[in-house]
Amino acid sequence: MADAPGPEFRSGFVCFVGRPNTGKSTLTNAMVGAKIAITSSRPQTTRHTIRGIVHRANYQLILVDTPGLHRPRTLLGQHLNDLVRDTYSEVDVVALCIPADEKIGPGDRWIVEQIRQVAPKTTLLGVVTKIDKVSRDEVAGQLMAVSRLLGENADVVPVSAVQGAQVDILADVIASKMPEGPAFYPDGELTDEPEETLMAELIREAALEGVRDELPHSLAVVIEEIVPREREDEEPAPGREKPLKELLDVHANLYVERPSQKAIVIGKGGARLKEVGTNARKQIESIFGTRIYLHLHVKVAKDWQRDPKQLRKLGF
């Protein structure tokens, strides 16, 4: 455990919650200052509670990015909801994310009810996300609406994670709610998520881009093997032996529920799977700072979202 710089240091855990696609993962990445949670225009993209770590001179925040809470239709959906509810009671602050460009609806009220039932003593605050999409007057109106939803004693902070607007202010407000105590992680550490999980999530994000609505909930990615090997640099210095650079061979399986979905992921002549591999590799290399060679295979696991045995096999 890292030592804290002084008695006023604060540290604790915060969970971003909200309906699917309210900007929770984008906000997590903006606060951490690096990509540790995948983002997508598709609802229910996040499937793991990813811990991002925010380091400041006088506080440390551990961000728990949960899946979007929703009314489940499958066993996987129920599992994701259980993950979220378990998190509520284990964190110091729950931050409810509601977009500036969407009216508060029954789903938001249902989430507030769930939070207050499961974790009545946990501090709840509001975050109005995506303020770059609307006018100042509309932001002001949404701030008032969220305040009415949560009660006058709850803080409500407007942010634009894409533009970085108010992100530091939100971090300061959250930190003010945290107990005094030492840092949980060494300075510079950004996440405690295993490498395999981050890689699998980045591959799934790449595979979800530009596909039809039927695919997102049916796609799972499992890293089967990561094998380090040495490779020769293509352009050695003149007169010298070829230096070696580390390369990771990453073998991953992409699971879908039907053969028709397999065809979508692979694309004509394998073109789409190749594009997925290229995009995922760039993201993984930028995060891990290591050359990556991806070996992607698409497999059918029929109705895996409703099969407890297959859910366990796929890591849920």
CSV table of C-alpha atoms in Angstrom, one decimal:
chain,number,residue,atom,x,y,z
A,1,MET,CA,0.0,0.0,0.0
A,2,ALA,CA,1.4,3.4,-0.9
A,3,ASP,CA,2.1,6.0,1.7
A,4,ALA,CA,0.0,9.2,1.7
A,5,PRO,CA,1.5,12.6,1.6
A,6,GLY,CA,0.2,14.2,4.8
A,7,PRO,CA,-2.8,13.9,7.2
A,8,GLU,CA,-5.3,15.7,5.0
A,9,PHE,CA,-5.0,13.1,2.2
A,10,ARG,CA,-8.3,11.5,1.2
A,11,SER,CA,-8.9,8.3,-0.7
A,12,GLY,CA,-11.9,6.1,-1.6
A,13,PHE,CA,-14.0,4.4,-4.1
A,14,VAL,CA,-16.6,5.9,-6.5
A,15,CYS,CA,-19.0,4.1,-8.8
A,16,PHE,CA,-20.4,5.8,-11.9
A,17,VAL,CA,-23.9,4.4,-12.5
A,18,GLY,CA,-26.8,5.2,-14.9
A,19,ARG,CA,-28.7,3.9,-17.8
A,20,PRO,CA,-26.7,2.3,-20.6
A,21,ASN,CA,-24.9,4.7,-22.9
A,22,THR,CA,-24.9,7.7,-20.5
A,23,GLY,CA,-21.1,8.4,-20.9
A,24,LYS,CA,-19.8,6.5,-17.8
A,25,SER,CA,-16.9,4.8,-19.6
A,26,THR,CA,-15.9,8.0,-21.4
A,27,LEU,CA,-16.0,9.9,-18.1
A,28,THR,CA,-13.9,7.2,-16.5
A,29,ASN,CA,-11.2,7.5,-19.2
A,30,ALA,CA,-11.2,11.3,-19.0
A,31,MET,CA,-10.7,11.3,-15.2
A,32,VAL,CA,-8.0,8.7,-15.3
A,33,GLY,CA,-6.3,10.4,-18.2
A,34,ALA,CA,-5.9,7.2,-20.2
A,35,LYS,CA,-8.1,4.6,-21.9
A,36,ILE,CA,-9.0,1.9,-19.4
A,37,ALA,CA,-12.7,1.4,-20.2
A,38,ILE,CA,-14.1,0.7,-23.6
A,39,THR,CA,-16.6,3.1,-25.1
A,40,SER,CA,-19.2,2.5,-27.8
A,41,SER,CA,-22.5,4.0,-29.1
A,42,ARG,CA,-24.0,0.6,-28.3
A,43,PRO,CA,-25.9,0.3,-25.0
A,44,GLN,CA,-24.6,-2.1,-22.4
A,45,THR,CA,-21.0,-2.2,-23.8
A,46,THR,CA,-19.3,-2.5,-20.4
A,47,ARG,CA,-19.4,-5.9,-18.9
A,48,HIS,CA,-16.8,-5.7,-16.1
A,49,THR,CA,-16.3,-3.5,-13.1
A,50,ILE,CA,-13.1,-1.8,-14.2
A,51,ARG,CA,-11.1,0.1,-11.6
A,52,GLY,CA,-9.5,3.3,-12.8
A,53,ILE,CA,-7.2,5.2,-10.5
A,54,VAL,CA,-7.1,9.0,-10.3
A,55,HIS,CA,-4.0,10.5,-8.6
A,56,ARG,CA,-3.9,14.0,-7.3
A,57,ALA,CA,-1.6,15.7,-4.7
A,58,ASN,CA,-4.1,15.5,-1.9
A,59,TYR,CA,-6.4,12.6,-2.9
A,60,GLN,CA,-6.7,9.3,-4.7
A,61,LEU,CA,-10.0,8.1,-6.3
A,62,ILE,CA,-10.6,4.6,-7.4
A,63,LEU,CA,-13.3,4.6,-10.1
A,64,VAL,CA,-15.4,1.6,-10.5
A,65,ASP,CA,-17.0,1.6,-14.0
A,66,THR,CA,-19.9,-0.7,-13.9
A,67,PRO,CA,-22.2,-2.0,-16.7
A,68,GLY,CA,-25.4,0.1,-17.2
A,69,LEU,CA,-28.2,-0.9,-14.9
A,70,HIS,CA,-31.2,-2.0,-16.9
A,71,ARG,CA,-34.2,-4.3,-16.7
A,72,PRO,CA,-32.7,-7.7,-17.7
A,73,ARG,CA,-34.0,-10.0,-20.4
A,74,THR,CA,-31.3,-12.7,-20.2
A,75,LEU,CA,-29.2,-14.5,-17.6
A,76,LEU,CA,-26.3,-12.3,-18.6
A,77,GLY,CA,-28.3,-9.2,-18.1
A,78,GLN,CA,-29.3,-10.4,-14.6
A,79,HIS,CA,-25.6,-11.1,-13.8
A,80,LEU,CA,-24.6,-7.6,-14.9
A,81,ASN,CA,-27.2,-6.1,-12.7
A,82,ASP,CA,-26.1,-8.1,-9.8
A,83,LEU,CA,-22.5,-6.8,-10.4
A,84,VAL,CA,-23.8,-3.3,-10.2
A,85,ARG,CA,-25.9,-3.7,-7.1
A,86,ASP,CA,-23.0,-5.4,-5.3
A,87,THR,CA,-20.8,-2.5,-6.1
A,88,TYR,CA,-23.3,0.1,-4.6
A,89,SER,CA,-22.7,-1.1,-1.1
A,90,GLU,CA,-18.9,-1.4,-1.4
A,91,VAL,CA,-18.1,2.2,-2.5
A,92,ASP,CA,-18.0,5.5,-0.7
A,93,VAL,CA,-19.8,7.5,-3.4
A,94,VAL,CA,-22.3,6.6,-6.1
A,95,ALA,CA,-22.4,9.1,-9.0
A,96,LEU,CA,-25.5,8.9,-11.1
A,97,CYS,CA,-24.8,9.9,-14.8
A,98,ILE,CA,-27.6,11.5,-16.8
A,99,PRO,CA,-27.0,13.0,-20.2
A,100,ALA,CA,-27.8,16.7,-20.7
A,101,ASP,CA,-29.6,15.9,-24.0
A,102,GLU,CA,-32.0,13.4,-22.6
A,103,LYS,CA,-35.0,13.9,-20.4
A,104,ILE,CA,-35.1,12.1,-17.0
A,105,GLY,CA,-37.3,9.1,-17.4
A,106,PRO,CA,-38.6,6.0,-15.6
A,107,GLY,CA,-35.3,4.2,-16.0
A,108,ASP,CA,-33.4,7.0,-14.1
A,109,ARG,CA,-36.0,7.0,-11.3
A,110,TRP,CA,-35.8,3.2,-11.1
A,111,ILE,CA,-32.0,3.3,-10.7
A,112,VAL,CA,-32.3,5.9,-7.9
A,113,GLU,CA,-34.7,3.6,-6.1
A,114,GLN,CA,-32.3,0.6,-6.5
A,115,ILE,CA,-29.4,2.6,-5.1
A,116,ARG,CA,-31.4,3.8,-2.1
A,117,GLN,CA,-32.7,0.3,-1.4
A,118,VAL,CA,-29.3,-1.5,-1.6
A,119,ALA,CA,-27.1,1.3,-0.2
A,120,PRO,CA,-29.1,3.8,1.7
A,121,LYS,CA,-26.1,5.2,3.5
A,122,THR,CA,-23.8,5.6,0.5
A,123,THR,CA,-23.3,9.2,-0.6
A,124,LEU,CA,-25.2,9.9,-3.9
A,125,LEU,CA,-24.4,12.7,-6.3
A,126,GLY,CA,-25.5,13.6,-9.8
A,127,VAL,CA,-23.4,14.1,-12.9
A,128,VAL,CA,-25.0,15.8,-16.0
A,129,THR,CA,-22.9,14.4,-18.9
A,130,LYS,CA,-22.5,15.4,-22.5
A,131,ILE,CA,-23.0,19.1,-21.8
A,132,ASP,CA,-21.2,19.9,-25.1
A,133,LYS,CA,-24.3,18.7,-27.0
A,134,VAL,CA,-26.8,21.3,-25.7
A,135,SER,CA,-27.1,25.0,-24.9
A,136,ARG,CA,-26.3,26.6,-21.5
A,137,ASP,CA,-30.0,27.1,-20.8
A,138,GLU,CA,-30.6,23.4,-21.4
A,139,VAL,CA,-27.8,22.4,-19.2
A,140,ALA,CA,-29.2,24.6,-16.4
A,141,GLY,CA,-32.6,23.0,-16.8
A,142,GLN,CA,-31.2,19.5,-16.6
A,143,LEU,CA,-29.2,20.5,-13.5
A,144,MET,CA,-32.4,21.6,-11.8
A,145,ALA,CA,-34.2,18.4,-12.9
A,146,VAL,CA,-31.5,16.1,-11.6
A,147,SER,CA,-31.4,18.1,-8.3
A,148,ARG,CA,-35.1,17.5,-7.9
A,149,LEU,CA,-34.6,13.8,-8.6
A,150,LEU,CA,-31.9,13.4,-6.0
A,151,GLY,CA,-33.0,15.9,-3.4
A,152,GLU,CA,-31.6,19.4,-2.6
A,153,ASN,CA,-28.8,18.0,-0.4
A,154,ALA,CA,-27.2,16.1,-3.3
A,155,ASP,CA,-24.4,17.8,-5.3
A,156,VAL,CA,-24.9,17.9,-9.1
A,157,VAL,CA,-22.0,18.6,-11.4
A,158,PRO,CA,-22.2,19.2,-15.2
A,159,VAL,CA,-19.3,17.7,-17.4
A,160,SER,CA,-18.2,17.1,-20.9
A,161,ALA,CA,-15.8,14.1,-20.8
A,162,VAL,CA,-15.2,14.5,-24.6
A,163,GLN,CA,-14.0,18.1,-24.2
A,164,GLY,CA,-12.6,17.7,-20.7
A,165,ALA,CA,-14.9,20.4,-19.3
A,166,GLN,CA,-15.5,20.3,-15.5
A,167,VAL,CA,-13.8,16.9,-15.2
A,168,ASP,CA,-11.3,18.2,-12.6
A,169,ILE,CA,-14.1,19.9,-10.7
A,170,LEU,CA,-16.1,16.7,-10.6
A,171,ALA,CA,-13.0,14.9,-9.2
A,172,ASP,CA,-12.6,17.5,-6.5
A,173,VAL,CA,-16.3,17.3,-5.5
A,174,ILE,CA,-16.1,13.5,-5.3
A,175,ALA,CA,-12.8,13.7,-3.3
A,176,SER,CA,-14.5,16.0,-0.8
A,177,LYS,CA,-16.9,13.2,0.0
A,178,MET,CA,-14.1,10.7,0.7
A,179,PRO,CA,-12.8,9.8,4.1
A,180,GLU,CA,-9.3,10.8,5.2
A,181,GLY,CA,-6.8,7.9,4.6
A,182,PRO,CA,-3.8,6.7,2.7
A,183,ALA,CA,-3.5,6.0,-1.0
A,184,PHE,CA,-4.5,2.4,-2.0
A,185,TYR,CA,-2.3,2.3,-5.1
A,186,PRO,CA,1.2,3.5,-6.0
A,187,ASP,CA,1.5,6.8,-7.9
A,188,GLY,CA,1.3,6.2,-11.6
A,189,GLU,CA,-0.8,3.0,-11.6
A,190,LEU,CA,-3.9,3.6,-13.7
A,191,THR,CA,-5.9,0.4,-13.2
A,192,ASP,CA,-5.8,-3.0,-11.4
A,193,GLU,CA,-7.7,-4.7,-14.2
A,194,PRO,CA,-5.8,-7.8,-15.5
A,195,GLU,CA,-4.1,-7.4,-18.9
A,196,GLU,CA,-6.3,-10.2,-20.4
A,197,THR,CA,-9.5,-8.4,-19.5
A,198,LEU,CA,-8.4,-5.1,-21.0
A,199,MET,CA,-7.2,-6.7,-24.2
A,200,ALA,CA,-10.5,-8.6,-24.5
A,201,GLU,CA,-12.5,-5.5,-24.0
A,202,LEU,CA,-10.6,-3.5,-26.6
A,203,ILE,CA,-11.0,-6.3,-29.1
A,204,ARG,CA,-14.8,-6.4,-28.4
A,205,GLU,CA,-15.0,-2.6,-28.8
A,206,ALA,CA,-13.3,-2.8,-32.2
A,207,ALA,CA,-15.7,-5.6,-33.2
A,208,LEU,CA,-18.8,-3.6,-32.2
A,209,GLU,CA,-18.0,-0.6,-34.4
A,210,GLY,CA,-20.4,-0.3,-37.4
A,211,VAL,CA,-22.4,-3.5,-36.9
A,212,ARG,CA,-26.1,-4.1,-36.8
A,213,ASP,CA,-28.1,-3.9,-33.6
A,214,GLU,CA,-28.4,-7.7,-33.2
A,215,LEU,CA,-24.7,-8.3,-32.5
A,216,PRO,CA,-23.5,-6.2,-29.5
A,217,HIS,CA,-25.2,-8.3,-26.7
A,218,SER,CA,-24.3,-11.5,-28.4
A,219,LEU,CA,-20.5,-10.9,-28.7
A,220,ALA,CA,-18.0,-12.1,-26.1
A,221,VAL,CA,-14.2,-12.1,-26.3
A,222,VAL,CA,-11.9,-14.5,-24.4
A,223,ILE,CA,-8.1,-14.2,-24.5
A,224,GLU,CA,-6.9,-17.8,-24.8
A,225,GLU,CA,-3.1,-17.2,-24.6
A,226,ILE,CA,-0.5,-14.4,-24.5
A,227,VAL,CA,2.9,-15.6,-25.6
A,228,PRO,CA,6.0,-13.4,-25.5
A,229,ARG,CA,8.5,-13.8,-28.3
A,230,GLU,CA,11.5,-11.9,-29.7
A,231,ARG,CA,11.4,-10.5,-33.2
A,232,GLU,CA,14.0,-8.8,-35.4
A,233,ASP,CA,13.7,-5.1,-36.0
A,234,GLU,CA,12.9,-4.5,-39.7
A,235,GLU,CA,15.3,-1.5,-40.0
A,236,PRO,CA,18.6,-2.1,-38.1
A,237,ALA,CA,21.3,0.5,-37.8
A,238,PRO,CA,23.9,0.2,-40.6
A,239,GLY,CA,26.8,-2.2,-39.8
A,240,ARG,CA,25.0,-3.6,-36.7
A,241,GLU,CA,23.3,-6.9,-36.1
A,242,LYS,CA,19.5,-6.7,-36.1
A,243,PRO,CA,18.3,-5.7,-32.6
A,244,LEU,CA,15.5,-7.6,-31.1
A,245,LYS,CA,12.2,-6.1,-30.0
A,246,GLU,CA,9.6,-7.7,-27.7
A,247,LEU,CA,6.5,-9.0,-29.4
A,248,LEU,CA,3.4,-10.5,-27.8
A,249,ASP,CA,1.4,-13.1,-29.7
A,250,VAL,CA,-2.2,-12.6,-28.4
A,251,HIS,CA,-4.6,-15.5,-29.3
A,252,ALA,CA,-8.3,-14.5,-28.8
A,253,ASN,CA,-11.6,-16.1,-29.5
A,254,LEU,CA,-14.7,-14.0,-30.4
A,255,TYR,CA,-17.9,-15.8,-29.5
A,256,VAL,CA,-21.3,-15.2,-31.0
A,257,GLU,CA,-24.6,-17.0,-30.7
A,258,ARG,CA,-25.5,-17.8,-34.3
A,259,PRO,CA,-23.7,-18.6,-37.6
A,260,SER,CA,-25.2,-15.5,-39.2
A,261,GLN,CA,-23.5,-13.3,-36.5
A,262,LYS,CA,-20.2,-15.1,-37.2
A,263,ALA,CA,-20.5,-14.0,-40.9
A,264,ILE,CA,-21.1,-10.4,-39.8
A,265,VAL,CA,-17.9,-10.4,-37.6
A,266,ILE,CA,-15.7,-12.0,-40.3
A,267,GLY,CA,-17.1,-10.0,-43.2
A,268,LYS,CA,-16.6,-10.7,-46.9
A,269,GLY,CA,-13.4,-12.6,-47.5
A,270,GLY,CA,-12.4,-11.9,-43.9
A,271,ALA,CA,-12.1,-8.2,-44.5
A,272,ARG,CA,-14.0,-7.1,-41.5
A,273,LEU,CA,-12.2,-9.4,-39.0
A,274,LYS,CA,-8.9,-8.1,-40.4
A,275,GLU,CA,-10.1,-4.5,-39.8
A,276,VAL,CA,-11.1,-5.4,-36.2
A,277,GLY,CA,-7.7,-6.9,-35.6
A,278,THR,CA,-5.9,-3.8,-37.0
A,279,ASN,CA,-8.0,-1.3,-34.9
A,280,ALA,CA,-7.8,-3.4,-31.7
A,281,ARG,CA,-4.0,-3.9,-32.1
A,282,LYS,CA,-3.4,-0.1,-32.3
A,283,GLN,CA,-5.4,0.4,-29.1
A,284,ILE,CA,-3.7,-2.4,-27.2
A,285,GLU,CA,-0.2,-1.3,-28.3
A,286,SER,CA,-0.9,2.3,-27.2
A,287,ILE,CA,-1.9,1.2,-23.7
A,288,PHE,CA,0.7,-1.5,-23.1
A,289,GLY,CA,3.6,0.0,-25.0
A,290,THR,CA,4.5,-3.4,-26.6
A,291,ARG,CA,4.3,-4.8,-30.1
A,292,ILE,CA,1.2,-7.0,-30.5
A,293,TYR,CA,0.3,-9.6,-33.0
A,294,LEU,CA,-3.3,-10.6,-32.8
A,295,HIS,CA,-4.6,-14.1,-33.7
A,296,LEU,CA,-8.4,-13.7,-33.9
A,297,HIS,CA,-10.8,-16.6,-34.3
A,298,VAL,CA,-14.6,-16.4,-34.4
A,299,LYS,CA,-16.7,-19.2,-32.8
A,300,VAL,CA,-20.4,-19.9,-32.3
A,301,ALA,CA,-21.6,-20.7,-28.8
A,302,LYS,CA,-25.3,-21.1,-29.2
A,303,ASP,CA,-27.5,-18.9,-26.9
A,304,TRP,CA,-24.5,-18.4,-24.5
A,305,GLN,CA,-26.2,-15.5,-22.7
A,306,ARG,CA,-28.9,-17.8,-21.4
A,307,ASP,CA,-26.7,-20.8,-20.5
A,308,PRO,CA,-25.1,-20.8,-17.0
A,309,LYS,CA,-22.4,-23.2,-18.0
A,310,GLN,CA,-21.3,-21.2,-21.1
A,311,LEU,CA,-21.5,-17.9,-19.1
A,312,ARG,CA,-19.0,-19.4,-16.6
A,313,LYS,CA,-16.8,-20.5,-19.5
A,314,LEU,CA,-16.8,-17.1,-21.0
A,315,GLY,CA,-15.8,-15.5,-17.6
A,316,PHE,CA,-19.2,-14.2,-16.4
